Amino acid sequence: MWNEKIQDMILYEDKEILVCQKPPGLAVQSAGVGKADMESCLKNYLVKSGKIPYLGIIHRLDQPVEGVLVFAKTPEAARDLSRQMTAGTIGKHYLAVTEGKPPAPEGILEDWLKKDGRTNTSAVVSPNTNGAKRAKLFYKVLKSIRDVSSDSQRYLLAVTLDTGRHHQIRVQMAHAGMPLVGDKKYNLQGKNTLPLALCAETLEFLHPKTRKKMQFQVKPSGTAFHGFQDIQ
């Protein structure tokens, strides 16, 4: 199914890179036997050129998250983009819809997170916890609306990551008292019939060969973003 539609997900392609819009629900890699993922779909697309394709995964999005991803088509491009990612010079900007009033119109969340591989979750822990990693993000409230079905206020936030930790936005937002709508792992008290309200809206980086600044932006498609369309 995905092989027939993968072309519709491609935002940009040249000899060095391939930029895609990942739909919600599609894993980036290793979805399991008989299940589609971005990596296998893109390799099947690239193999039509008649060569065994190279596809370097530079970063990932959680399976329920939608948004922009860049892949490398050469080992050289992969090394350069990975260096940019490690250096923190790749800009990653998200849109999120939260339940619970943010503590301020804009602010910084800084915590220490530890991942639990057995449950595939992360939690906020004390800084001296073994294996803990610092997590920092910036947020700004763009709009709030009243959700009639749940009689609660919802908030659209622009979020910029300073670090890239496992489930970082989801964990930090929940810990700050503003869990994401539709988050089945970190918002157990919320209305989880909706999909996760998190979209990697904008991605910025330098082209690995030309050094030109590249910027790609998408609009969220998830139903949890309904009511915020005039901001997008």
Short mmCIF file of C-alpha atoms in Angstrom, two decimals:
data_model
loop_
_atom_site.label_atom_id
_atom_site.label_comp_id
_atom_site.label_asym_id
_atom_site.label_seq_id
_atom_site.Cartn_x
_atom_site.Cartn_y
_atom_site.Cartn_z
CA MET A 1 0.00 0.00 0.00
CA TRP A 2 2.68 2.47 1.04
CA ASN A 3 4.86 1.72 -1.98
CA GLU A 4 2.17 3.13 -4.24
CA LYS A 5 1.87 6.34 -2.23
CA ILE A 6 5.45 6.97 -1.15
CA GLN A 7 5.97 9.51 -3.93
CA ASP A 8 3.25 11.66 -2.38
CA MET A 9 5.29 11.87 0.84
CA ILE A 10 8.46 13.17 -0.84
CA LEU A 11 8.98 16.92 -0.40
CA TYR A 12 12.43 17.17 -2.02
CA GLU A 13 15.00 14.85 -3.60
CA ASP A 14 18.41 15.22 -5.22
CA LYS A 15 21.54 13.07 -5.48
CA GLU A 16 22.49 13.57 -1.82
CA ILE A 17 19.28 13.82 0.21
CA LEU A 18 15.64 12.89 0.31
CA VAL A 19 13.15 14.84 2.44
CA CYS A 20 9.77 13.32 3.31
CA GLN A 21 6.59 14.03 5.21
CA LYS A 22 6.04 11.04 7.48
CA PRO A 23 2.36 10.33 8.07
CA PRO A 24 1.15 9.50 11.59
CA GLY A 25 1.10 5.78 12.38
CA LEU A 26 3.93 4.80 10.02
CA ALA A 27 7.17 3.74 11.73
CA VAL A 28 10.48 5.13 10.48
CA GLN A 29 12.26 1.78 10.70
CA SER A 30 11.75 -1.88 11.67
CA ALA A 31 7.99 -1.90 12.01
CA GLY A 32 7.97 -5.70 12.14
CA VAL A 33 7.32 -8.58 9.77
CA GLY A 34 4.60 -7.76 7.28
CA LYS A 35 4.34 -4.12 8.38
CA ALA A 36 5.36 -1.10 6.31
CA ASP A 37 7.88 1.49 7.50
CA MET A 38 9.47 4.57 5.96
CA GLU A 39 12.85 2.94 5.41
CA SER A 40 11.54 -0.06 3.45
CA CYS A 41 9.08 2.05 1.46
CA LEU A 42 11.76 4.52 0.42
CA LYS A 43 14.26 1.78 -0.45
CA ASN A 44 11.64 0.13 -2.65
CA TYR A 45 11.06 3.49 -4.31
CA LEU A 46 14.80 4.10 -4.86
CA VAL A 47 15.52 0.60 -6.17
CA LYS A 48 13.49 1.44 -9.26
CA SER A 49 16.55 3.34 -10.46
CA GLY A 50 18.16 -0.05 -11.12
CA LYS A 51 20.77 0.08 -8.34
CA ILE A 52 20.90 -1.14 -4.77
CA PRO A 53 20.00 2.06 -2.92
CA TYR A 54 21.79 3.64 0.01
CA LEU A 55 19.49 5.25 2.57
CA GLY A 56 20.93 6.78 5.72
CA ILE A 57 18.56 7.41 8.63
CA ILE A 58 19.61 10.68 10.26
CA HIS A 59 16.84 11.10 12.84
CA ARG A 60 13.53 9.54 13.77
CA LEU A 61 10.00 10.42 14.79
CA ASP A 62 7.86 8.30 17.09
CA GLN A 63 5.43 6.12 15.15
CA PRO A 64 2.30 8.20 16.03
CA VAL A 65 4.07 11.49 15.22
CA GLU A 66 3.81 13.09 11.78
CA GLY A 67 6.18 15.53 10.15
CA VAL A 68 9.37 16.25 8.23
CA LEU A 69 12.31 13.83 8.01
CA VAL A 70 15.55 14.04 6.02
CA PHE A 71 17.34 10.91 4.75
CA ALA A 72 20.81 10.68 3.20
CA LYS A 73 21.30 9.03 -0.19
CA THR A 74 25.10 8.75 0.12
CA PRO A 75 27.43 7.83 3.01
CA GLU A 76 29.09 11.25 2.69
CA ALA A 77 25.75 13.04 3.09
CA ALA A 78 24.90 10.82 6.06
CA ARG A 79 28.15 11.71 7.82
CA ASP A 80 27.66 15.43 7.28
CA LEU A 81 24.01 15.47 8.39
CA SER A 82 24.86 13.33 11.41
CA ARG A 83 27.56 15.83 12.37
CA GLN A 84 25.01 18.63 12.11
CA MET A 85 22.60 16.66 14.26
CA THR A 86 25.25 15.98 16.92
CA ALA A 87 26.32 19.63 16.90
CA GLY A 88 22.74 20.73 17.41
CA THR A 89 22.69 22.91 14.30
CA ILE A 90 19.70 21.17 12.71
CA GLY A 91 16.56 23.12 13.58
CA LYS A 92 13.60 21.00 14.67
CA HIS A 93 10.32 22.81 15.29
CA TYR A 94 7.07 21.15 16.32
CA LEU A 95 3.40 21.92 16.79
CA ALA A 96 1.65 20.27 19.73
CA VAL A 97 -1.84 20.44 21.22
CA THR A 98 -1.91 20.11 25.00
CA GLU A 99 -4.42 19.66 27.78
CA GLY A 100 -3.74 21.60 30.96
CA LYS A 101 -2.89 25.30 30.99
CA PRO A 102 0.77 26.12 30.26
CA PRO A 103 2.44 27.89 33.19
CA ALA A 104 3.30 30.91 31.01
CA PRO A 105 2.61 32.17 27.46
CA GLU A 106 6.13 31.04 26.57
CA GLY A 107 8.97 29.42 28.41
CA ILE A 108 11.72 26.84 28.75
CA LEU A 109 11.40 23.32 30.11
CA GLU A 110 14.61 21.75 31.33
CA ASP A 111 14.63 18.31 32.95
CA TRP A 112 16.66 15.14 33.24
CA LEU A 113 15.17 12.09 31.50
CA LYS A 114 15.87 8.40 31.74
CA LYS A 115 14.64 5.84 29.25
CA ASP A 116 13.19 2.48 30.27
CA GLY A 117 13.86 0.09 27.41
CA ARG A 118 11.52 -2.56 28.81
CA THR A 119 8.45 -0.34 28.60
CA ASN A 120 9.71 1.97 25.82
CA THR A 121 8.97 5.01 27.97
CA SER A 122 11.00 7.80 29.53
CA ALA A 123 10.55 9.61 32.83
CA VAL A 124 11.76 12.78 34.51
CA VAL A 125 14.34 11.88 37.16
CA SER A 126 16.84 13.68 39.40
CA PRO A 127 20.04 14.93 37.71
CA ASN A 128 22.26 12.47 39.59
CA THR A 129 20.29 9.41 38.43
CA ASN A 130 22.46 6.86 36.65
CA GLY A 131 21.81 7.05 32.89
CA ALA A 132 19.87 10.33 33.08
CA LYS A 133 20.24 12.80 30.19
CA ARG A 134 19.53 16.52 30.16
CA ALA A 135 16.50 17.57 28.11
CA LYS A 136 15.68 21.14 27.13
CA LEU A 137 12.99 22.66 24.95
CA PHE A 138 11.37 26.03 24.27
CA TYR A 139 7.61 26.52 23.89
CA LYS A 140 5.24 29.31 22.94
CA VAL A 141 1.44 29.27 23.17
CA LEU A 142 -0.08 30.18 19.79
CA LYS A 143 -3.79 29.78 20.51
CA SER A 144 -6.29 28.20 22.89
CA ILE A 145 -9.77 26.87 22.17
CA ARG A 146 -12.58 25.30 24.18
CA ASP A 147 -13.19 21.66 23.31
CA VAL A 148 -16.94 21.20 23.57
CA SER A 149 -16.86 17.39 23.59
CA SER A 150 -14.67 17.23 26.70
CA ASP A 151 -15.56 20.67 28.14
CA SER A 152 -11.88 21.49 28.49
CA GLN A 153 -9.41 24.04 27.19
CA ARG A 154 -6.80 23.01 24.65
CA TYR A 155 -3.65 24.87 23.71
CA LEU A 156 -1.66 24.93 20.48
CA LEU A 157 2.05 25.27 21.19
CA ALA A 158 5.07 25.89 19.00
CA VAL A 159 7.92 23.79 20.39
CA THR A 160 11.62 23.97 19.52
CA LEU A 161 13.98 21.25 20.72
CA ASP A 162 17.39 22.11 22.12
CA THR A 163 18.12 18.42 22.75
CA GLY A 164 16.73 15.29 21.16
CA ARG A 165 15.75 12.73 23.79
CA HIS A 166 13.46 9.72 23.67
CA HIS A 167 9.81 10.93 23.81
CA GLN A 168 11.18 14.26 25.01
CA ILE A 169 8.29 16.61 24.17
CA ARG A 170 5.68 14.12 25.38
CA VAL A 171 7.44 13.47 28.70
CA GLN A 172 8.37 17.05 29.51
CA MET A 173 4.94 18.42 28.64
CA ALA A 174 3.20 15.80 30.77
CA HIS A 175 5.58 16.46 33.67
CA ALA A 176 4.84 20.20 33.42
CA GLY A 177 1.10 19.55 33.75
CA MET A 178 0.20 20.02 30.10
CA PRO A 179 0.14 16.52 28.52
CA LEU A 180 -0.43 16.13 24.80
CA VAL A 181 -3.87 15.35 23.45
CA GLY A 182 -4.10 11.71 22.36
CA ASP A 183 -0.91 10.60 24.16
CA LYS A 184 -1.66 7.03 25.23
CA LYS A 185 1.60 6.70 27.17
CA TYR A 186 1.87 9.95 29.10
CA ASN A 187 -1.71 11.30 29.23
CA LEU A 188 -3.68 8.44 30.73
CA GLN A 189 -6.39 10.76 32.10
CA GLY A 190 -7.03 12.45 28.77
CA LYS A 191 -9.37 11.74 25.89
CA ASN A 192 -7.22 9.21 24.05
CA THR A 193 -9.65 8.42 21.27
CA LEU A 194 -7.86 11.11 19.26
CA PRO A 195 -4.47 10.55 17.58
CA LEU A 196 -1.36 12.02 19.18
CA ALA A 197 -1.31 15.80 18.64
CA LEU A 198 2.33 16.22 17.73
CA CYS A 199 3.76 17.27 14.37
CA ALA A 200 7.38 17.92 13.36
CA GLU A 201 6.32 20.99 11.43
CA THR A 202 9.64 22.49 10.30
CA LEU A 203 13.12 21.11 9.65
CA GLU A 204 16.16 23.29 8.91
CA PHE A 205 19.68 22.18 7.97
CA LEU A 206 22.58 22.89 5.63
CA HIS A 207 22.70 20.88 2.43
CA PRO A 208 25.54 18.37 2.91
CA LYS A 209 27.15 19.25 -0.44
CA THR A 210 26.10 22.75 -1.50
CA ARG A 211 25.96 24.15 2.09
CA LYS A 212 22.76 25.94 1.11
CA LYS A 213 20.31 26.46 3.98
CA MET A 214 17.36 24.11 3.49
CA GLN A 215 14.00 24.60 5.18
CA PHE A 216 10.91 22.43 4.87
CA GLN A 217 7.53 22.98 6.50
CA VAL A 218 4.34 20.92 6.58
CA LYS A 219 0.86 21.29 8.04
CA PRO A 220 -0.49 18.76 10.56
CA SER A 221 -3.20 16.47 9.23
CA GLY A 222 -4.29 14.86 12.50
CA THR A 223 -7.83 15.39 13.80
CA ALA A 224 -6.44 16.54 17.17
CA PHE A 225 -5.36 19.76 15.42
CA HIS A 226 -8.91 20.62 14.32
CA GLY A 227 -9.86 24.09 15.47
CA PHE A 228 -6.34 25.43 15.01
CA GLN A 229 -6.26 25.53 11.20
CA ASP A 230 -6.06 29.34 11.02
CA ILE A 231 -2.71 29.29 12.85
CA GLN A 232 -1.03 26.66 10.66
#
